[in-house]
Each structure stands twice: as structure tokens, then as C-alpha cells.
Coordinates of C-alpha atoms in Angstrom, one line a residue:
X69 CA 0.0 0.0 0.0
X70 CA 1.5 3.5 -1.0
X71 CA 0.5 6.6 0.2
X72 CA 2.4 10.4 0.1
X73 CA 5.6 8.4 -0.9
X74 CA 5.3 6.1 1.9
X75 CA 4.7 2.3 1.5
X76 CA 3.0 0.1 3.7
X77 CA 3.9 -3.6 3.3
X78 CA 1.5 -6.0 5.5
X79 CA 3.0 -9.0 5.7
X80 CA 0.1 -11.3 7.2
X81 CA -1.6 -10.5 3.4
X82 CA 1.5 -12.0 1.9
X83 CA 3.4 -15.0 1.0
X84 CA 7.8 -14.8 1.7
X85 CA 8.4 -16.4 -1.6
X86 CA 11.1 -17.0 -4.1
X87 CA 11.1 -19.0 -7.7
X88 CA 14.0 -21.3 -8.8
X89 CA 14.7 -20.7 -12.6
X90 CA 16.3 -23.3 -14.9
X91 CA 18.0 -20.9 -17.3
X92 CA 19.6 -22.0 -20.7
X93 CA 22.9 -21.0 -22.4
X94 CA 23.6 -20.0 -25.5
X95 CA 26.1 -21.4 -27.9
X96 CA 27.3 -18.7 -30.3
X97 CA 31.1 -18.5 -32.3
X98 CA 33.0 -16.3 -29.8
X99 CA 32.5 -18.4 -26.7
X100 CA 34.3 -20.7 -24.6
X101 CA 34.8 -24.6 -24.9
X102 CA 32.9 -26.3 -22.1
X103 CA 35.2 -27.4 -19.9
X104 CA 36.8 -24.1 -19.7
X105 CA 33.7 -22.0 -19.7
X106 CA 31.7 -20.6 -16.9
X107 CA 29.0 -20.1 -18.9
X108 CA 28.7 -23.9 -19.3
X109 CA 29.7 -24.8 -15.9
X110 CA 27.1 -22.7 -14.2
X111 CA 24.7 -24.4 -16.7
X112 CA 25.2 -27.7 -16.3
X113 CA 24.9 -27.0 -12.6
X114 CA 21.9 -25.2 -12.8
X115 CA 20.2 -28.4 -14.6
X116 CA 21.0 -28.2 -18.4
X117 CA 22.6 -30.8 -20.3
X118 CA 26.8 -29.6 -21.9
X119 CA 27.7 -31.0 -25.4
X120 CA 31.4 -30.6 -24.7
X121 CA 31.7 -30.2 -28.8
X122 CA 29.9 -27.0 -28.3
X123 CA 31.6 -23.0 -27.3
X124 CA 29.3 -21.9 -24.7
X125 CA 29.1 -18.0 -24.7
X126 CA 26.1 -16.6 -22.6
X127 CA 23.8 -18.2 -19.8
X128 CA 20.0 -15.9 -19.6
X129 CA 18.6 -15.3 -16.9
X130 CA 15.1 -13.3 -17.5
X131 CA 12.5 -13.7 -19.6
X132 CA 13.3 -12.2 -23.0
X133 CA 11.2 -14.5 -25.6
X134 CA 14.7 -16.0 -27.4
X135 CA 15.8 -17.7 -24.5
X136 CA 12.8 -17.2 -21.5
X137 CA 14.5 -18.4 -18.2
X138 CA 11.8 -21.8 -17.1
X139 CA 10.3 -22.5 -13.5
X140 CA 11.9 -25.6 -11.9
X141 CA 8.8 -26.9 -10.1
X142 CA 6.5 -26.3 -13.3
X143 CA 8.4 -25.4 -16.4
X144 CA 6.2 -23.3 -17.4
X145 CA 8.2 -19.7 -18.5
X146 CA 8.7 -17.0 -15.9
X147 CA 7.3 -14.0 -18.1
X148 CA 4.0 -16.3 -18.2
X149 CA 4.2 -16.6 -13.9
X150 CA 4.7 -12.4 -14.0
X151 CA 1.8 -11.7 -16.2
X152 CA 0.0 -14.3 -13.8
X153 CA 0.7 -12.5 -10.7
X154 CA 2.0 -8.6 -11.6
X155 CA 1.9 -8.0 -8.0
X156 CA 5.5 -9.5 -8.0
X157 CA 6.8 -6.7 -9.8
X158 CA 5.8 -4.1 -7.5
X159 CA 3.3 -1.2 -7.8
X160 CA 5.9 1.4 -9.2
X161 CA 7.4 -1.1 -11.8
X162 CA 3.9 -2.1 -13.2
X163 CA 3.7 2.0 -13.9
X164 CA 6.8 2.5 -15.3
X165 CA 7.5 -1.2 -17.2
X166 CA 4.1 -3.1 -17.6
X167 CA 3.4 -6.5 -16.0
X168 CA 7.3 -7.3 -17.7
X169 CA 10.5 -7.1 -16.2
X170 CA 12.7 -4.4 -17.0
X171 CA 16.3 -6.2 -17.0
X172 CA 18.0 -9.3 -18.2
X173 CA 20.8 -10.8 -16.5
X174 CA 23.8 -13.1 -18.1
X175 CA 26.7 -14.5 -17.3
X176 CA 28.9 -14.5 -20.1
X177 CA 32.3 -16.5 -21.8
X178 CA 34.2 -14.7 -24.2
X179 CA 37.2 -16.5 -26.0
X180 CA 37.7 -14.0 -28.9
X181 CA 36.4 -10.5 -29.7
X182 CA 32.5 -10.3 -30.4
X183 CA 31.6 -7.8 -32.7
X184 CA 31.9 -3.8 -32.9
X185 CA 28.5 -2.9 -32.1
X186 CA 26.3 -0.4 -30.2
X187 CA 22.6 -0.8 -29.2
X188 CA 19.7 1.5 -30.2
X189 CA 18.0 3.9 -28.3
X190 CA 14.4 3.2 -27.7
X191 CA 12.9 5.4 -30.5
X192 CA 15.5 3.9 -32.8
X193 CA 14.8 0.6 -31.0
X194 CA 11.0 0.8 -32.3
X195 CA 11.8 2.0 -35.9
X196 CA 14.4 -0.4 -36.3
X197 CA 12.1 -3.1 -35.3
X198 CA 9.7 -2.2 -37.0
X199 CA 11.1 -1.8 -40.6
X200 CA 13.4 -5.2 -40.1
X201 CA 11.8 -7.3 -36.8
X202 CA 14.2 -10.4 -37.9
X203 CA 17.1 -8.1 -37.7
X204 CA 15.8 -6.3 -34.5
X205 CA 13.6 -8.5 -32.8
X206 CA 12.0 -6.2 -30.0
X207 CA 11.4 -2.6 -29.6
X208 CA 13.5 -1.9 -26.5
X209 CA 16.5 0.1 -26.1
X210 CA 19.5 -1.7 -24.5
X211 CA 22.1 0.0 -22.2
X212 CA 23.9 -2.2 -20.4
X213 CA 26.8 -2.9 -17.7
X214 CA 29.4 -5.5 -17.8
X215 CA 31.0 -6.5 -14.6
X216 CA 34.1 -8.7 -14.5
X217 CA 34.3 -12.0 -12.5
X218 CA 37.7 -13.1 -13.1
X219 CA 40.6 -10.8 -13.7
X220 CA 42.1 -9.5 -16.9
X221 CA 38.5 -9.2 -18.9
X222 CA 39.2 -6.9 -21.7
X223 CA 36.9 -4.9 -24.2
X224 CA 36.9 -2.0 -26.6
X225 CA 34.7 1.1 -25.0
X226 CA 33.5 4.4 -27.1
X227 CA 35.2 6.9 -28.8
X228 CA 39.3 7.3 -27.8
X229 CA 39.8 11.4 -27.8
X230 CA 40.7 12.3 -31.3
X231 CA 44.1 13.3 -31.1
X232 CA 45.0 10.2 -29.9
X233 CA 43.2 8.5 -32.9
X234 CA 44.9 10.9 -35.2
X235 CA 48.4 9.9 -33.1
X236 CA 47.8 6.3 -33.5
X237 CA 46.9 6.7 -37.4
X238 CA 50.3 7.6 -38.5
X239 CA 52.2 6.1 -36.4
X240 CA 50.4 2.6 -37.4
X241 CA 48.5 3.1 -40.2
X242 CA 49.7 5.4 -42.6
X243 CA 47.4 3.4 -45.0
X244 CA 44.4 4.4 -43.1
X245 CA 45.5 8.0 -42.9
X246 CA 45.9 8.1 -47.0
X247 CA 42.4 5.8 -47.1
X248 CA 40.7 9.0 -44.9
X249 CA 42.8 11.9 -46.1
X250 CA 45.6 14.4 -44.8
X251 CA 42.3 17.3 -44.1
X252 CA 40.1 14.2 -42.3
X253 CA 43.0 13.0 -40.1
X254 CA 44.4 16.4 -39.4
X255 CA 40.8 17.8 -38.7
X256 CA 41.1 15.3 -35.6
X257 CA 44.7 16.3 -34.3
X258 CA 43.2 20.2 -34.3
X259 CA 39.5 20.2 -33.4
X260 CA 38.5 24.4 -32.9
X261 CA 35.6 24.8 -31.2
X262 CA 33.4 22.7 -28.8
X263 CA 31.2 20.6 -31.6
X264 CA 34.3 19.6 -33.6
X265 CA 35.6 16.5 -32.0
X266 CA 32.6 15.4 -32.1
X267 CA 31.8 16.5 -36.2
X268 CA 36.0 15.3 -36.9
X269 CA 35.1 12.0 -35.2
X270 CA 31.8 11.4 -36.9
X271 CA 33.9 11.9 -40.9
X272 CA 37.0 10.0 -40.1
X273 CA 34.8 7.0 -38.5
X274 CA 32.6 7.3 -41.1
X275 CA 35.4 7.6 -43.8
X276 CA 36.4 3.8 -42.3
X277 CA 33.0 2.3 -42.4
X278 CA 32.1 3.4 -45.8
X279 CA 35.5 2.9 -47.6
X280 CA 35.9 0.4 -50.4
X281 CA 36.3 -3.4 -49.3
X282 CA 38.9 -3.9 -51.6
X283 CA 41.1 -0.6 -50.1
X284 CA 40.2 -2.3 -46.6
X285 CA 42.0 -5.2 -47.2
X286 CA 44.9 -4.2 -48.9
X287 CA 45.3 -1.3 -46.0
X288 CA 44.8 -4.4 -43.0
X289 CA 47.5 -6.6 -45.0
X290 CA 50.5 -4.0 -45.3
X291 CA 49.5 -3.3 -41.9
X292 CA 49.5 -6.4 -40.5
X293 CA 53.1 -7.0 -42.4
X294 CA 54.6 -4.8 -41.0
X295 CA 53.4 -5.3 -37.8
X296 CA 54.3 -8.8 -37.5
X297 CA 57.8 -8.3 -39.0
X298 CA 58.5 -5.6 -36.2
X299 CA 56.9 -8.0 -33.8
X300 CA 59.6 -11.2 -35.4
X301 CA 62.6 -8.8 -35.4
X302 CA 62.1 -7.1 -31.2
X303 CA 60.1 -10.3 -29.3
X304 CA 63.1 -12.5 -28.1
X305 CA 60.2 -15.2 -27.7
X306 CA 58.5 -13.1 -25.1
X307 CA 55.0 -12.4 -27.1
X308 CA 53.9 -9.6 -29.0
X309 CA 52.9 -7.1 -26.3
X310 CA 56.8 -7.0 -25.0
X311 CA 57.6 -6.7 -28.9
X312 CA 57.7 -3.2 -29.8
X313 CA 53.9 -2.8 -30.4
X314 CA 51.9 -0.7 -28.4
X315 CA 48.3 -2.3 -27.0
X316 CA 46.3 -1.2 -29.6
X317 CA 48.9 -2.7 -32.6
X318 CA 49.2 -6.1 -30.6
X319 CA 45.5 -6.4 -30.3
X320 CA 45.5 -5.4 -34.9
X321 CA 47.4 -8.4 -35.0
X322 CA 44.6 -10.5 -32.8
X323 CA 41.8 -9.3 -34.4
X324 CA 43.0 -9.8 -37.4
X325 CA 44.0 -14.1 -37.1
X326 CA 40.7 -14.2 -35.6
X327 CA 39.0 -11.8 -38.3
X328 CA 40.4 -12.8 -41.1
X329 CA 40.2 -11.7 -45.1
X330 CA 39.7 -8.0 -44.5
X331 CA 37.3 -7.2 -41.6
X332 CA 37.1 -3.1 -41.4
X333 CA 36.4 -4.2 -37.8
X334 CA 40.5 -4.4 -37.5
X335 CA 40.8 -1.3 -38.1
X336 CA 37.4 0.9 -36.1
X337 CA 39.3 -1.0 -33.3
X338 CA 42.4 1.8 -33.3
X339 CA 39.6 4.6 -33.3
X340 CA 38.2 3.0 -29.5
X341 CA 39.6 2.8 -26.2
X342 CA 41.1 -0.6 -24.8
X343 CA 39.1 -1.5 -21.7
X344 CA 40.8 -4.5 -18.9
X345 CA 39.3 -4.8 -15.9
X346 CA 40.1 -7.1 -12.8
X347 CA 37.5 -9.0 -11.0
X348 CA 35.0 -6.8 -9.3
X349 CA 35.2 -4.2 -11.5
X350 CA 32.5 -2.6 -14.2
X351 CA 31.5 -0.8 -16.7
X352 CA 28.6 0.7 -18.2
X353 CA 27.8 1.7 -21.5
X354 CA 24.6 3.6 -23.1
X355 CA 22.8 3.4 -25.9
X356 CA 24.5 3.8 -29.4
X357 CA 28.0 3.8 -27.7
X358 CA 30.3 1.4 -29.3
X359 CA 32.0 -1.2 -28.4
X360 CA 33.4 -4.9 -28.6
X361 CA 34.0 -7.7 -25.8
X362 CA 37.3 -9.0 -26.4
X363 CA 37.9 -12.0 -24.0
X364 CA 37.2 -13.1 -20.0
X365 CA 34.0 -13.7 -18.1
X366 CA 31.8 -11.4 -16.8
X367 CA 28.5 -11.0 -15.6
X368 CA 26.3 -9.1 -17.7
X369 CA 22.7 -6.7 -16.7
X370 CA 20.9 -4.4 -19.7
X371 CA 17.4 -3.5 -20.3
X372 CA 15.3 -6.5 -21.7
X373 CA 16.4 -6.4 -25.3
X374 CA 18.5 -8.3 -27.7
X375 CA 18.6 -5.8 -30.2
X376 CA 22.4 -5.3 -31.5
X377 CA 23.5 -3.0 -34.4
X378 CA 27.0 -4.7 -35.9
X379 CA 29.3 -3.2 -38.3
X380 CA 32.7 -5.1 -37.6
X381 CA 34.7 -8.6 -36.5
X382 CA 31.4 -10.7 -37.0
X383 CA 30.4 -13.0 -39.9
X384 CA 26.7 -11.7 -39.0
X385 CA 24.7 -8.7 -41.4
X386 CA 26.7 -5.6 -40.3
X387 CA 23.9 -2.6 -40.3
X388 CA 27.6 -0.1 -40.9
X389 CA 24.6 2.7 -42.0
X390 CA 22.8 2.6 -38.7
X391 CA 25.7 2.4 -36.7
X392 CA 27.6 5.4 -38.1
X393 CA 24.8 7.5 -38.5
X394 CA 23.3 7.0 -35.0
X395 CA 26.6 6.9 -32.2
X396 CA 26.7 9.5 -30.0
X397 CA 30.6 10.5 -31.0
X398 CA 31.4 11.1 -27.6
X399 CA 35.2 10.7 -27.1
X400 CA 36.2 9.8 -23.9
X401 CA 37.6 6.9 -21.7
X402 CA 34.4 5.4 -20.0
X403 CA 33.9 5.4 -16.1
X404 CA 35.0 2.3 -14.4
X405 CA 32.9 1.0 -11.4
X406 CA 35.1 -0.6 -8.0
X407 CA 31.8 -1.3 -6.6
X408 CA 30.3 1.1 -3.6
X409 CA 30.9 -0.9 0.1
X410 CA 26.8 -0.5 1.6
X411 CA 26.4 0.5 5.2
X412 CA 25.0 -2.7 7.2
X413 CA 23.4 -2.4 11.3
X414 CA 23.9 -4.8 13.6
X415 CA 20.2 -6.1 14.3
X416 CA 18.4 -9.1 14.4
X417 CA 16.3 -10.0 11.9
X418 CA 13.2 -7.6 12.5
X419 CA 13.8 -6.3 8.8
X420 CA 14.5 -2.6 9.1
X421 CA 15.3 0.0 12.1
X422 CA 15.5 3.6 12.2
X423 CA 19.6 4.1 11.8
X424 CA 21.5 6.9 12.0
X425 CA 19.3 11.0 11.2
X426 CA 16.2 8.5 11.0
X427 CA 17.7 7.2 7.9
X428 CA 16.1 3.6 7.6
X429 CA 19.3 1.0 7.2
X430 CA 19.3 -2.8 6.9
X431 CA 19.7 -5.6 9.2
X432 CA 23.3 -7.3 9.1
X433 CA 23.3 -10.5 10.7
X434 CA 27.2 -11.6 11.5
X435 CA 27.0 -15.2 12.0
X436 CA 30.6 -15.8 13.4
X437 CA 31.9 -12.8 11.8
X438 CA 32.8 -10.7 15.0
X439 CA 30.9 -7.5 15.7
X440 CA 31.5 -5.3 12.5
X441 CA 30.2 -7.7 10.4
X442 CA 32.0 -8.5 8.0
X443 CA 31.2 -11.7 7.4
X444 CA 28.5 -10.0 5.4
X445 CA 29.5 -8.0 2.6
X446 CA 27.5 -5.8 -0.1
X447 CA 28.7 -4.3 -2.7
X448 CA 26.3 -2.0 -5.2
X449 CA 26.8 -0.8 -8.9
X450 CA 24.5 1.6 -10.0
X451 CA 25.1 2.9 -13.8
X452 CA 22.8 6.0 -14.6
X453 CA 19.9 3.8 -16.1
X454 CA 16.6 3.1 -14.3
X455 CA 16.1 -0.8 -15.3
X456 CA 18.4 -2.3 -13.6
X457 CA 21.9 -2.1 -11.0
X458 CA 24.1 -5.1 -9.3
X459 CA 24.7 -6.2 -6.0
X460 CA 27.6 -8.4 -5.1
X461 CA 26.7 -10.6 -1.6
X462 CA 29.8 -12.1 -0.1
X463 CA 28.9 -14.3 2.6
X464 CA 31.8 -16.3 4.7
X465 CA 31.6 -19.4 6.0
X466 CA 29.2 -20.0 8.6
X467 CA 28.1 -15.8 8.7
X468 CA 24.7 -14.9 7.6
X469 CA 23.2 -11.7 6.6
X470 CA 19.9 -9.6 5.7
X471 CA 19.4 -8.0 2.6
X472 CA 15.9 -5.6 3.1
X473 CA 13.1 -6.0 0.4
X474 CA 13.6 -4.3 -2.2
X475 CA 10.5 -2.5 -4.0
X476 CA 11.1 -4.3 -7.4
X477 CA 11.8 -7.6 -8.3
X478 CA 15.5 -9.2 -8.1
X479 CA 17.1 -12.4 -10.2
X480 CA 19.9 -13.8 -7.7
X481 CA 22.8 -15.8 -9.3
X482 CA 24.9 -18.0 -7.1
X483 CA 28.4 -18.1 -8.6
X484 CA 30.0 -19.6 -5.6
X485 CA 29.7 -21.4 -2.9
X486 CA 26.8 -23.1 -0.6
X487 CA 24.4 -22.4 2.2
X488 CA 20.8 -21.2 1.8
X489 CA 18.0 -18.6 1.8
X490 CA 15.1 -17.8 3.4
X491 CA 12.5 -15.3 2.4
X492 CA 10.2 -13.1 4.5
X493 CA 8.0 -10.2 3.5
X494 CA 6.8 -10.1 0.0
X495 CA 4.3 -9.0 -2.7
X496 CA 2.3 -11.8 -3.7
X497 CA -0.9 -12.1 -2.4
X498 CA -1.1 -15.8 -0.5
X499 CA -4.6 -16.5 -1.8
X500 CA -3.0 -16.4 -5.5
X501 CA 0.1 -18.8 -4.4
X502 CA 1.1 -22.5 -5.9
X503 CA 3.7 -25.5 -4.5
X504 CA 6.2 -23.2 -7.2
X505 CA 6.9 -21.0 -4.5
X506 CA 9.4 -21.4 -1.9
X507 CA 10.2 -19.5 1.2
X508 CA 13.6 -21.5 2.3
X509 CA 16.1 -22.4 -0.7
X510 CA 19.2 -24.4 0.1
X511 CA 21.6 -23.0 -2.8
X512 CA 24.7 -23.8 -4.0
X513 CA 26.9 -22.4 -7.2
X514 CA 24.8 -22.6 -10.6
X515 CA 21.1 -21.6 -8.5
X516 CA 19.5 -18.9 -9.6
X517 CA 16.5 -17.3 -8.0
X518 CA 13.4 -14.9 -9.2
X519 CA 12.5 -12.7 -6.1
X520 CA 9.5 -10.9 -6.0
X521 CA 9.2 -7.0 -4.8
X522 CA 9.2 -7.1 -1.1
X523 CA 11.0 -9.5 0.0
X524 CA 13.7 -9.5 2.8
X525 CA 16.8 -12.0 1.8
X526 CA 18.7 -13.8 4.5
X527 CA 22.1 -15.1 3.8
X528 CA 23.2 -18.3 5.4
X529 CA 27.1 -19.4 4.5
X530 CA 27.4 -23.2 5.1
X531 CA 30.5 -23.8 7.8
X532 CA 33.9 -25.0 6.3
X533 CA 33.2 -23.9 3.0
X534 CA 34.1 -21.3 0.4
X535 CA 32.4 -17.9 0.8
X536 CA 28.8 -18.1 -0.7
X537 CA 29.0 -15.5 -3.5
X538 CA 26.2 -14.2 -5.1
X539 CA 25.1 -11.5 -7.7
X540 CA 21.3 -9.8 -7.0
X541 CA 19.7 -8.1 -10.5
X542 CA 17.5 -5.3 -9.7
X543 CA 15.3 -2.7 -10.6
X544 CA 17.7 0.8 -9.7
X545 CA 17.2 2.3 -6.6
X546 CA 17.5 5.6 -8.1
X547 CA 14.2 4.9 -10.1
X548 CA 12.2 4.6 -6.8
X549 CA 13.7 7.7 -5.7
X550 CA 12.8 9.8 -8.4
X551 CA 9.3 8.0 -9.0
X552 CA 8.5 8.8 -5.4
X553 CA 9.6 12.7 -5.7
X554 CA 7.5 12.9 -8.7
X555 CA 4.0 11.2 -7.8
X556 CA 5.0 13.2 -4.3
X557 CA 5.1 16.3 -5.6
X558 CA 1.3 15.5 -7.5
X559 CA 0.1 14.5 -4.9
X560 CA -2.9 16.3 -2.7
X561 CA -0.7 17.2 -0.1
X562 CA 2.7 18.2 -1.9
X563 CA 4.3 20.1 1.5
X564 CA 3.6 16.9 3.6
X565 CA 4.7 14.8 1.0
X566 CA 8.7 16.6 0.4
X567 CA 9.2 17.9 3.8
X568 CA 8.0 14.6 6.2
X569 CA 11.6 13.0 7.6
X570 CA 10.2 10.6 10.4
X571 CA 10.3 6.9 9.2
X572 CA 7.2 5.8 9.7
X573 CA 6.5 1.8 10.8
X574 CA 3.8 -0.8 10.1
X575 CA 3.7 -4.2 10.6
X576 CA 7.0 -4.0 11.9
X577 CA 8.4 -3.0 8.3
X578 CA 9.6 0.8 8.4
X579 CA 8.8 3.2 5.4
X580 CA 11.5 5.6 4.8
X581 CA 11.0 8.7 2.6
X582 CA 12.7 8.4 -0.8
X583 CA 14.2 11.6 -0.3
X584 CA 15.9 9.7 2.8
X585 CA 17.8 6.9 0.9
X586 CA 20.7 8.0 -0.4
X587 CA 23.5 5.8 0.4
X588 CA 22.0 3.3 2.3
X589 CA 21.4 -0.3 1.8
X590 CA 17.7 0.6 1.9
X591 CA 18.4 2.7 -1.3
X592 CA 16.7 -0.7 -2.7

């Protein structure tokens, strides 16, 4: 119940529920072979069969129609178990979403580069979709945020600043500078004003895409000669990278054994910048930004979509018109996430208490973890998009811990370890409830979990074991925050609404002003 941006959850009405998922992988060119792919090994694990001829590449979790995550106790699809009970979803995604959810959640394998590529915006999103809907197969835009899971993950992210580009042209492609022209190239070492980068990025990158195939080639192999002979004459046996080429020409020569016969794709790649990040860390990326996955594992969120726009390192249609003619051209290297360490209280497990200003802020349960906790660790990462943000739960052996409902729905992926969970609170009504649903889950690496709005999570780490790790999807607590100021500030009593600072309690579950969550775990 929701009333002057306070919610009221009544937990006598409700079922503490949760949904085991059997989710599928996919199988695509770029992945991993089974035995060294997490992909596969958190699929088999999760219930599905491994062909160990296969590369396994991505595992879905969600319930986008070309791979729908199933429900272990029926196997009927999630999406048809949401539009059953919307109530799951919570009141302010229904509003803003529809009886659907907003994100999809992978884990994904990546053995060699996937293509150059950005994703639409929505309005692109639609007309794309609806002028080619085998191309584009849904009508949703698709930012997205990558977060690593083992170190050394490495990817190609927007627009490098163009003086670098130009830099990097002549001192490794003076074929590429001649295939653009001296006035494109030098229009990028000397933008003028405030709209040039961005007008000197947009010609030279679109100079590449549209150039003749034949000029491509010839350019990539006197390249790639030279390259490799300067590699052969400086390595000493010690690899390319300690061989007198700089990043970006190392990774020419990768792309192009793995690209072979003239992929322009080769080339875009000196006009981006060269992404690695170590385990824990992220990146986002909006819509039509480019960029290519190179290799490592990672563990994926983006708005429900599949829709990608290609134009390089991919034997798939390559839409280079689109993609050209719809990127932002923002230079810059993009922000990399370390994860933001959440505030827990020491509590029991009566949900949430009034913390420190009145700010509502979540039960931590220690376990054996000592008094600070921190056998119970959370981690958020929150990119500027309102479907979706991460949390990373690290539970040690033998601690537990509370993560407070949130007011969407979550997916929760166990990566590692074993223990269980138990659900309380909750947003589906009990009358309206099957054998499907479960309020205590013992889970172990390769579960994975649909959790309806409202539910409080405990954490239980079993003794003597690795540290249960998991990964929560969720709606971003930003969007609840801003949804609340705005129906607040419409509503009959506006004053009331924006100035009340008292967390007000029901049920024993405490309702805290949106305006009140910033930087607590409760920002969920």
C-alpha cells in the first residue's frame, strides 16, 4: 500500500516467496569450450545438459522470448508466472514497465572479440524493429553494464579522444590516414571549437566504415606486415605485447587471425579505447556507444532487449549505416565501477530499524563474523539507467546476513559457494500462491533465483566452505527515488509529502521517505 511516498507492506496479506529458474545457455562462435567456460559450468549445474563439442558463450537469466529463463517446479516460462501475478513486480514497476521485467541478466564466456557494435535507443529501438523485426527483434533500447568475475576481462569502449586517434593513425596506419585523407585526419589532431571532436570523429569513422572493401583489405595486410615483421625482429620469444607494439597494434594483429580476409572491424578497433578490468570491477555503456568484448568472463545486466547493431569482427549482417549514423561521437575513456561498500546495522532480523538522522538502514546478521560484520558483505553498482543495478553478496563461511526488500523484483545468481536462503515479506498475495513457490532455498553455485518486490533475503554461509557468493539483478534504486519525488510532488498534499523526515512503521516494516535513501542499503 503506497500513500504520500510512503509504502506500507502487510505482511500477514502476503506469501515470503522465491522462484527457482532453470535458465539456458547459448552457444554462439566467440565463446568458450565447455570445460573451460563458466557459462557452461554454471549451466550444467543449474540443470541443463553440456555437449562438450559445443563454445558456450552466454547463460540468460530473464524472460526475454529468445531464451525465456523456465520455472523448476513447473516449467512453465517466468514471463508467463509475472503476467499471472503482476503483483511480483511491484506497484511502481507495473507503472513505469508493464506487468514485464525491466532487465536481463547473463553471465557471459568470451574467447575471442564479439563484434563492434552499439545498441539503439528506444525510438531507434521501435523504428528499427519495425522496418526489419528479424534483424531487430523487439522494440526496447539496451544499455547495459558488464562486470568482470575473473581478472584480466578486456573490451573496446567508445570513442578514444581524437588526437589520440589521429596519433595512432600515422604512427600505425599510414594506409588508413591516406584511405581518410591528410584534411580528415588532421581535422582530428586540431578540433577548434566545442562541436568539432565530435563532427572530426563522426567523418573519419565514417570515412572507415564506408570505404571500399577492396582498399580495406589491402590497407589491413600491409599493416598487419609490417606489424608482425617488427613484432619477429624485437620479441626474443617473449609475445607480442613485450615486442615493440603498443596495445592497440598487438591487439590489430589478434583481431586480425581471428577476423580474417579484411574485416574493417581491425581497423574501427584503433579509433576505441582498450578496456581491462580485474574482478569486481565494471563498466557501463549507453545506448549507441560502441563497443566490442574482447575476452574473460563477466556478468552481464541491460534492459530487456536483444537488439544489437554490428558493423565489424562478426560474420553476422553488419547494419555499418545505422551504426555510423546514429553513435553518439562522444570521445572519452568510459567510467569504471570498484563497486560502492553499503552500510549494514547490527540487528536481528526484525527487517529494518531507524539508523543513524532517521535514515532507515538494513539488518546485518554476523554469523561468526565478529561485531563489525564482516562476514557480510555488499557491494552495489549503480550505472545512470533506471532498469536495472548489481549487488555483489559475499557471505563467509558460517556468517549470515539480511538484505531488506527491495521495491522491485530481483534475479539472484549464485556463482559460488553453498548455504541457503530464506525469504520473509513479500508481494504476492497468498490466496494467489502454488507449490512453485518457496520461502527456504538451500543454494549452492549454478542456483538462480526470481524474487518478487518485497522480499527481505537472509544469507546463510554453510561452515567449512568457500564464501557463498552471489550476484542480485534489480530494478535501480535511483528509479524509486525519483518516482517517489515525482508522484510526491502531485500529490494532494505536496508540503507533507517533500518535507515529512520521520520513518514511519507498520507491521513492523519501516517506510522511509525516498528523499531519505541516499547511500543506504535501503536505497533498494
Amino acid at each position: 500500500v503506497e500513500f504520500n511516498n510512503f509504502e506500507f507492506t502487510f505482511r500477514l496479506a502476503h506469501l515470503p516467496s522465491m522462484l527457482s529458474l532453470r535458465c539456458q545457455a547459448q552457444n554462439y562462435g566467440w565463446g568458450r569450450p565447455a570445460e573451460t567456460s563458466e557459462v557452461a559450468k554454471l549451466a550444467q549445474l543449474n540443470g541443463s545438459s553440456i555437449d562438450d563439442s559445443q563454445l558456450y558463450a552466454e547463460l540468460w537469466m530473464g524472460t526475454h522470448p529468445n531464451c525465456p529463463s523456465m520455472i523448476c517446479a513447473t516449467g512453465s516460462p517466468l514471463a508467463q508466472w509475472i503476467e499471472a501475478h503482476p503483483d511480483c513486480l511491484g506497484l511502481k514497476v507495473q507503472q513505469r514497465f508493464g506487468h514485464s521485467l525491466p532487465f536481463l541478466f547473463k553471465v557471459l564466456s568470451v574467447n575471442k572479440a564479439l563484434s563492434i557494435q552499439s545498441h539503439p535507443d528506444k525510438q531507434l529501438a521501435e523504428k528499427l524493429h519495425a522496418q526489419h523485426p528479424k534483424l531487430y527483434p523487439d522494440d526496447n533500447h539496451k544499455p547495459e553494464m558488464a562486470l568482470a568475475i575473473s581478472d584480466g576481462f578486456e573490451a573496446l569502449c567508445s570513442f578514444r579522444q581524437p588526437q589520440a586517434i589521429a596519433s595512432q593513425l600515422r604512427k600505425t596506419a599510414p594506409e588508413v590516414v591516406q584511405l581518410l585523407g591528410q584534411v580528415t585526419v588532421e581535422a582530428l589532431e586540431s578540433p577548434s571549437t566545442q562541436q568539432e571532436p565530435k563532427e572530426a570523429l563522426r567523418n573519419a569513422f565514417s570515412a572507415l566504415m564506408t570505404a571500399d572493401p577492396a582498399s580495406i583489405t589491402s590497407a589491413i595486410d600491409a599493416i598487419v606486415a609490417r606489424l608482425s615483421t617488427q613484432a619477429a625482429s624485437s620479441s626474443n620469444g617473449q609475445g607480442n605485447d613485450a615486442a615493440g607494439l603498443d596495445p592497440h597494434e598487438s591487439l590489430v594483429l589478434r583481431l586480425n587471425s581471428q577476423y580474417p580476409g579484411g574485416d574493417v572491424g581491425v581497423l574501427a578497433s584503433l579509433f576505441l579505447n582498450r578496456v581491462s578490468l580485474n574482478a569486481g570491477q565494471a563498466v557501463y555503456l549507453a545506448a549507441n556507444e560502441p563497443h566490442a568484448y574482447l575476452a574473460g568472463e563477466i556478468v552481464e545486466v541491460m534492459a530487456s532487449s536483444d537488439n544489437v547493431v554490428r558493423a565489424g569482427l562478426t560474420p553476422k549482417f553488419k547494419d555499418c549505416d545505422v551504426l555510423r549514423n546514429t553513435l553518439t561521437y562522444r570521445p572519452g575513456f568510459p567510467e569504471v565501477l570498484q563497486g560502492t561498500s553499503l552500510p549494514l546495522a547490527k540487528t536481528g532480523y526484525d527487517g529494518l530499524h531507524a539508523g543513524e538522522n532517521g535514515v532507515g538502514t538494513p539488518a546485518g546478521v554476523n554469523g561468526s563474523a565478529g561485531e563489525k560484520g564482516q562476514g557480510f558483505r555488499v557491494s552495489l553498482y549503480k550505472p545512470p539507467f533506471e532498469e536495472f543495478e548489481v549487488l555483489r553478496v559475499h557471505v563467509a563461511g558460517g556468517s549470515s546476513g539480511v538484505l531488506p526488500p527491495n521495491k522491485g523484483p530481483m534475479i539472484v545468481l549464485v556463482q559460488g559457494g553453498k548455504g541457503s536462503m530464506q525469504a520473509s515479506g513479500g508481494s504476492v498475495p497468498k490466496h494467489l500462491c502454488g507449490e512453485e513457490l518457496q520461502e527456504h532455498i538451500d543454494v549452492s553455485r549454478g542456483c538462480v533465483l526470481f524474487v518478487p518486490a518485497g522480499t527481505q533475503l537472509n544469507f546463510a554461509s554453510a561452515p567449512g566452505v568457500e564464501p557463498l557468493l552471489a550476484w542480485v539483478s534489480a530494478v535501480n534504486s535511483t528509479f524509486f527515488q525519483l518516482h517517489g519525488a515525482v508522484h510526491g510532488a502531485g500529490s494532494a498534499n505536496p508540503a507533507a509529502a517533500g518535507s515529512a523526515e520521520a520513518s514511519f512503521v507498520q507491521g513492523g516494516v519501516a517506510a522511509v521517505p525516498a528523499s531519505k535513501l541516499q547511500g543506504s542499503l535501503m536505497a533498494n
